[in-house]
Amino acid sequence: MDKPVVNYQVDEQVGVIRIDNPPVNALSHAVRSGLMEALQQARDDGCGALLILCGGRTFIAGADITEFGKPPREPHLPDVITAIENFPVPVVAALHGTALGGGLEVALAAHYRCALSDTRLGLPEVKLGLLPGAGGTQRLPRLVGVQAALDMMISGDPVGAPRAAELGLVDELLEGDLESAALAYTRRLLAAKAPPRPTGRLPIAAPDAPGFFDDYRAAIARKTRGLIAPGFIIELVALATQVPVEEGQARERERFLECRNSPQSAALRHVFFAERATGKLPDIPPDTPVRPVNSVAVIGAGTMGGGIAMCFANAGIPVTLVETARENLDRGLGIIEKNYATSVKRGRFTQAQVDGFLANLSGTVDYADIADVDVVIEAVFENMAVKKEVFGKLDAACKPACILATNTSYLDVNEIAAATGRAPQVIGAHFFSPANVMKLLEVVRADRTAPDVLQTFMQLARKIGKIPVAVGVCHGFVGNRMLKGYARQAQLLLLEGASPAQVDGAMESWGMAMGPIAVGDLAGLDIGYRSRRDQGIEPRSVKESTLADTLVEMERLGQKTGAGYYRYDPQTRRREADPEVESLIADIAARWGVERREIAAEEIVDRLVLSLVNEGAAILREGIAARPSDIDIVYLNGYGFPAWRGGPMFYADSLGLDTVVAKLEGLQRLTGDDCWEPDPLLLELAGRGEKLASLN
Ligand code: T1G
Ligand code: NAD
């Protein structure tokens, strides 16, 4: 018999409803039914007031997301909400932890709200492609006003209890033990003969400014591009200023169901669980011990080293930057200080916080100074000989237990590990630029990396605010390996007739943050040029890199020189098509005997996204990634893939693998390029009528 998740008892006139549904007291069917039964019992008991609170680490953190996509079961949450709001005596909700989504809607239905001061309150549904579907769009603006309500629901970000109190969302801040403090508050209300105070009956002030909602919609258009829920939220809050709560809530329910059944919400819910799954390593027991990491060193204070050091300093872990010479060190430390100053100016951090971060940061040119650190992350030049020399020195200088990690983008981590006498303690830690901003961390498991070293690094990554994805050793790991085919298709599309603006336009309309051609200009075309030379490829000797090689030799390196594939307006930095590049492309195509033709946006999207899918399938088949959702997380957090598309592998499933295979075979026939041969894993799953998700 399942342990009841809702408990009800009377404590001297106060009915106490306590929810215990670990881990986050989600509003599962059992919780909703338990709440309805408890409300009925409290009615029958005729208690003077009702207190709703939760056990465990948090108040209700929302509807149970795992129930979405399953047939809905009564009682539905709006029914529970109405039962609470219409309860005949005062209802108090006592909050702690994170009162989110349906959890905050339960609190909004209560007549009074008290909260421990470190509670966070929010309606994050928009992050799941949803909107508050149990009265949040109608009740929140009645308490905090239209502007604050919209800001909370459109951003989806929580507010702290003190701010919530300022806004009128929380009536009483509590300290100490939640239950006793909440009971005391409820008794004070009883003694004061406080009446029930249905939020839905409270007046709501329409904004004075004419066109307020249209202006708000226009202001968020860019950052909510492609999403359906934000527009509905604005529509529903506007409606809340015009109609009674019941009418507004009925419309809200329609819009909520529209969102819940939408492909983009399915994608964003997939992303929610995929982000949490990356840390679950199939062959590493969850109780594998992790090593303490109380100090870190970063070798190389260049583009990456500086950003990596900031991650640790921000997380309160003392970090030492190591360089070859004082001037390189001072340059690196100088860039870090400048970056922090910028974040203070932008209000991301306070000066006091930055002073704290800088206190965690030091520098040296002497390896002896890092003899006792727990972890070293190397970020020196992308050259095997240099890396091996550095790992040899680290092996000699650092204590035996120290973990050595390399931030290499492409090089063989096994070969680097072999340059030490501690291969089980060598691991890859592939950060993304800018390292202090990008959330993705590819944790590269080499052949001899020890399980506790891997587990330690996965948890360390979370501690510094990264999403770790464990990957195997191959050229470019997961992200950059898939990017190679993607970038190649972008170049071939240019030669075959699409303009840079057409390629980028198609991908950005489809949802990519930035198209592949513009990304090349942003990163700098010289990086690719140098890497091709390092691989011994002669300039202009490969069809799909001839254009980039030529642009570099024309000193058109991209944004940093004001021109690359595009020309950039010196004032606005806006990109502009450049006829000179268009004719250069036509020349190069002629030289390579490429016939040019009209290319539709659909073909552009298919070739770019399906190149990711096909390579992703090969990566899965080779075991370089543990599950398809890991690949999705890599592309969402490292390459600007739109979250509301779920990631390349989720997108493939949404198309259907038989369609994917047919499209690949179609492209093979169209282009004669064997890169479009469907990967055997796709053929196998399509043949069995299965999804990639079956491998998650
Ligand atoms: N439903 C089901 N499972 C959930 C869940 C939820 N709402 N929230 C968390 N979990 C699971 C999660 O998968 C993980 O499982 C474990 O709990 C711990 O989570 C009608 C429709 C609360 C801030 O969007 O933001 O209400 O991996 O690892 O870092 O309007 O979880 O251990 O098996 O994230 O401490 C709105 C979602 C829902 C909040 C805690 N609510 N949750 O973070 O732990 S829609 C949300 C979070 C809704 C109504 C609508 C975070 C957290 P496992 P965790 P954490
Ligand atoms: P960078 O040239 O900006 O910085 C490298 C730094 O290493 C320089 O400051 C140099 O002085 C220092 N250095 C060289 N040899 C050293 C040694 N023996 N001891 C101490 N310091 C030494 O390079 P970067 O872009 O920061 O790249 C560093 C590593 O990170 C490379 O492996 C690169 O592939 C990888 N990476 C780069 C990016 C990116 O976008 N730049 C992204 C991910 C990974």
mmCIF file of C-alpha atoms and ligand atoms in Angstrom, residues 23-24 26-27 57-58 61-68 77 98 100-103 105 123-125 127-128 130-136 253 256 272-273 276-277 280, ligand 1:
data_model
loop_
_atom_site.group_PDB
_atom_site.id
_atom_site.type_symbol
_atom_site.label_atom_id
_atom_site.label_comp_id
_atom_site.label_asym_id
_atom_site.label_seq_id
_atom_site.Cartn_x
_atom_site.Cartn_y
_atom_site.Cartn_z
ATOM 1 C CA PRO A 23 11.832 14.709 -4.080
ATOM 2 C CA VAL A 24 10.060 18.051 -4.785
ATOM 3 C CA ALA A 26 5.224 17.637 -7.272
ATOM 4 C CA LEU A 27 1.420 17.797 -7.693
ATOM 5 C CA ARG A 57 13.372 20.207 1.075
ATOM 6 C CA THR A 58 10.716 22.315 -0.649
ATOM 7 C CA ALA A 61 7.710 22.701 -7.044
ATOM 8 C CA GLY A 62 4.958 22.386 -9.620
ATOM 9 C CA ALA A 63 2.708 19.984 -11.424
ATOM 10 C CA ASP A 64 4.253 16.541 -11.915
ATOM 11 C CA ILE A 65 5.939 16.979 -15.291
ATOM 12 C CA THR A 66 6.255 13.195 -15.686
ATOM 13 C CA GLU A 67 2.440 13.023 -15.899
ATOM 14 C CA PHE A 68 2.327 15.245 -18.998
ATOM 15 C CA LEU A 77 -5.425 21.002 -10.547
ATOM 16 C CA THR A 98 11.136 26.594 -4.212
ATOM 17 C CA LEU A 100 7.074 26.990 -8.327
ATOM 18 C CA GLY A 101 4.430 26.595 -11.028
ATOM 19 C CA GLY A 102 1.378 24.749 -9.785
ATOM 20 C CA GLY A 103 2.893 25.008 -6.310
ATOM 21 C CA GLU A 105 -0.734 28.575 -7.901
ATOM 22 C CA LEU A 123 6.024 30.510 -12.372
ATOM 23 C CA PRO A 124 8.648 28.874 -14.651
ATOM 24 C CA GLU A 125 6.122 27.145 -16.940
ATOM 25 C CA LYS A 127 10.639 27.321 -19.710
ATOM 26 C CA LEU A 128 8.709 24.125 -20.410
ATOM 27 C CA LEU A 130 3.775 25.967 -21.054
ATOM 28 C CA LEU A 131 1.948 28.725 -19.211
ATOM 29 C CA PRO A 132 0.550 28.724 -15.666
ATOM 30 C CA GLY A 133 -2.502 26.527 -16.184
ATOM 31 C CA ALA A 134 -4.153 26.639 -12.753
ATOM 32 C CA GLY A 135 -5.051 30.264 -12.350
ATOM 33 C CA GLY A 136 -1.594 31.804 -12.168
ATOM 34 C CA ARG A 253 -7.151 26.346 -19.499
ATOM 35 C CA PHE A 256 -2.668 25.809 -21.444
ATOM 36 C CA PHE A 272 14.258 19.418 -18.639
ATOM 37 C CA PHE A 273 14.819 15.720 -18.003
ATOM 38 C CA ARG A 276 19.167 16.066 -15.331
ATOM 39 C CA ALA A 277 20.067 12.776 -16.983
ATOM 40 C CA LYS A 280 23.673 9.524 -14.607
HETATM 41 N N1 T1G B 1 7.720 17.145 -11.818
HETATM 42 C C1 T1G B 1 8.333 15.932 -11.778
HETATM 43 N N2 T1G B 1 9.636 15.723 -11.372
HETATM 44 C C2 T1G B 1 10.308 16.812 -10.987
HETATM 45 C C3 T1G B 1 9.739 18.116 -10.999
HETATM 46 C C4 T1G B 1 8.384 18.258 -11.434
HETATM 47 N N3 T1G B 1 7.760 19.439 -11.457
HETATM 48 N N4 T1G B 1 10.678 18.980 -10.564
HETATM 49 C C5 T1G B 1 11.784 18.244 -10.284
HETATM 50 N N5 T1G B 1 11.576 16.953 -10.532
HETATM 51 C C6 T1G B 1 12.533 15.848 -10.327
HETATM 52 C C7 T1G B 1 13.771 15.963 -11.223
HETATM 53 O O1 T1G B 1 13.556 15.372 -12.477
HETATM 54 C C8 T1G B 1 14.820 15.196 -10.420
HETATM 55 O O2 T1G B 1 14.609 13.827 -10.641
HETATM 56 C C9 T1G B 1 14.436 15.532 -8.980
HETATM 57 O O3 T1G B 1 13.062 15.957 -9.023
HETATM 58 C C10 T1G B 1 15.250 16.633 -8.400
HETATM 59 O O4 T1G B 1 15.223 17.731 -9.280
HETATM 60 C C11 T1G B 1 -0.267 23.759 -13.799
HETATM 61 C C12 T1G B 1 1.692 23.037 -15.541
HETATM 62 C C13 T1G B 1 12.523 22.278 -8.060
HETATM 63 C C14 T1G B 1 14.262 23.937 -8.580
HETATM 64 O O5 T1G B 1 9.100 23.894 -13.803
HETATM 65 O O6 T1G B 1 13.081 23.667 -11.475
HETATM 66 O O7 T1G B 1 3.384 23.481 -12.612
HETATM 67 O O8 T1G B 1 16.749 13.308 -11.793
HETATM 68 O O9 T1G B 1 17.661 17.627 -9.933
HETATM 69 O O10 T1G B 1 18.513 21.063 -8.795
HETATM 70 O O11 T1G B 1 0.802 25.740 -13.945
HETATM 71 O O12 T1G B 1 13.818 20.604 -10.123
HETATM 72 O O13 T1G B 1 16.504 12.882 -9.366
HETATM 73 O O14 T1G B 1 15.207 11.499 -11.018
HETATM 74 O O15 T1G B 1 16.199 19.560 -10.613
HETATM 75 O O16 T1G B 1 17.453 20.862 -6.466
HETATM 76 C C15 T1G B 1 6.509 23.952 -13.069
HETATM 77 C C16 T1G B 1 10.800 22.226 -12.171
HETATM 78 C C17 T1G B 1 5.950 22.673 -13.592
HETATM 79 C C18 T1G B 1 9.974 23.345 -11.664
HETATM 80 C C19 T1G B 1 14.895 21.640 -7.781
HETATM 81 N N6 T1G B 1 7.616 23.669 -12.196
HETATM 82 N N7 T1G B 1 11.818 21.803 -11.221
HETATM 83 O O17 T1G B 1 16.131 21.702 -8.419
HETATM 84 O O18 T1G B 1 16.859 19.248 -8.208
HETATM 85 S S1 T1G B 1 4.643 22.982 -14.733
HETATM 86 C C20 T1G B 1 8.865 23.667 -12.655
HETATM 87 C C21 T1G B 1 12.911 22.576 -10.987
HETATM 88 C C22 T1G B 1 3.320 23.483 -13.775
HETATM 89 C C23 T1G B 1 1.033 24.433 -13.642
HETATM 90 C C24 T1G B 1 2.118 23.955 -14.530
HETATM 91 C C25 T1G B 1 13.951 21.990 -10.093
HETATM 92 C C26 T1G B 1 13.859 22.477 -8.622
HETATM 93 P P1 T1G B 1 15.843 12.839 -10.714
HETATM 94 P P2 T1G B 1 16.550 18.572 -9.611
HETATM 95 P P3 T1G B 1 17.338 20.749 -7.930
#
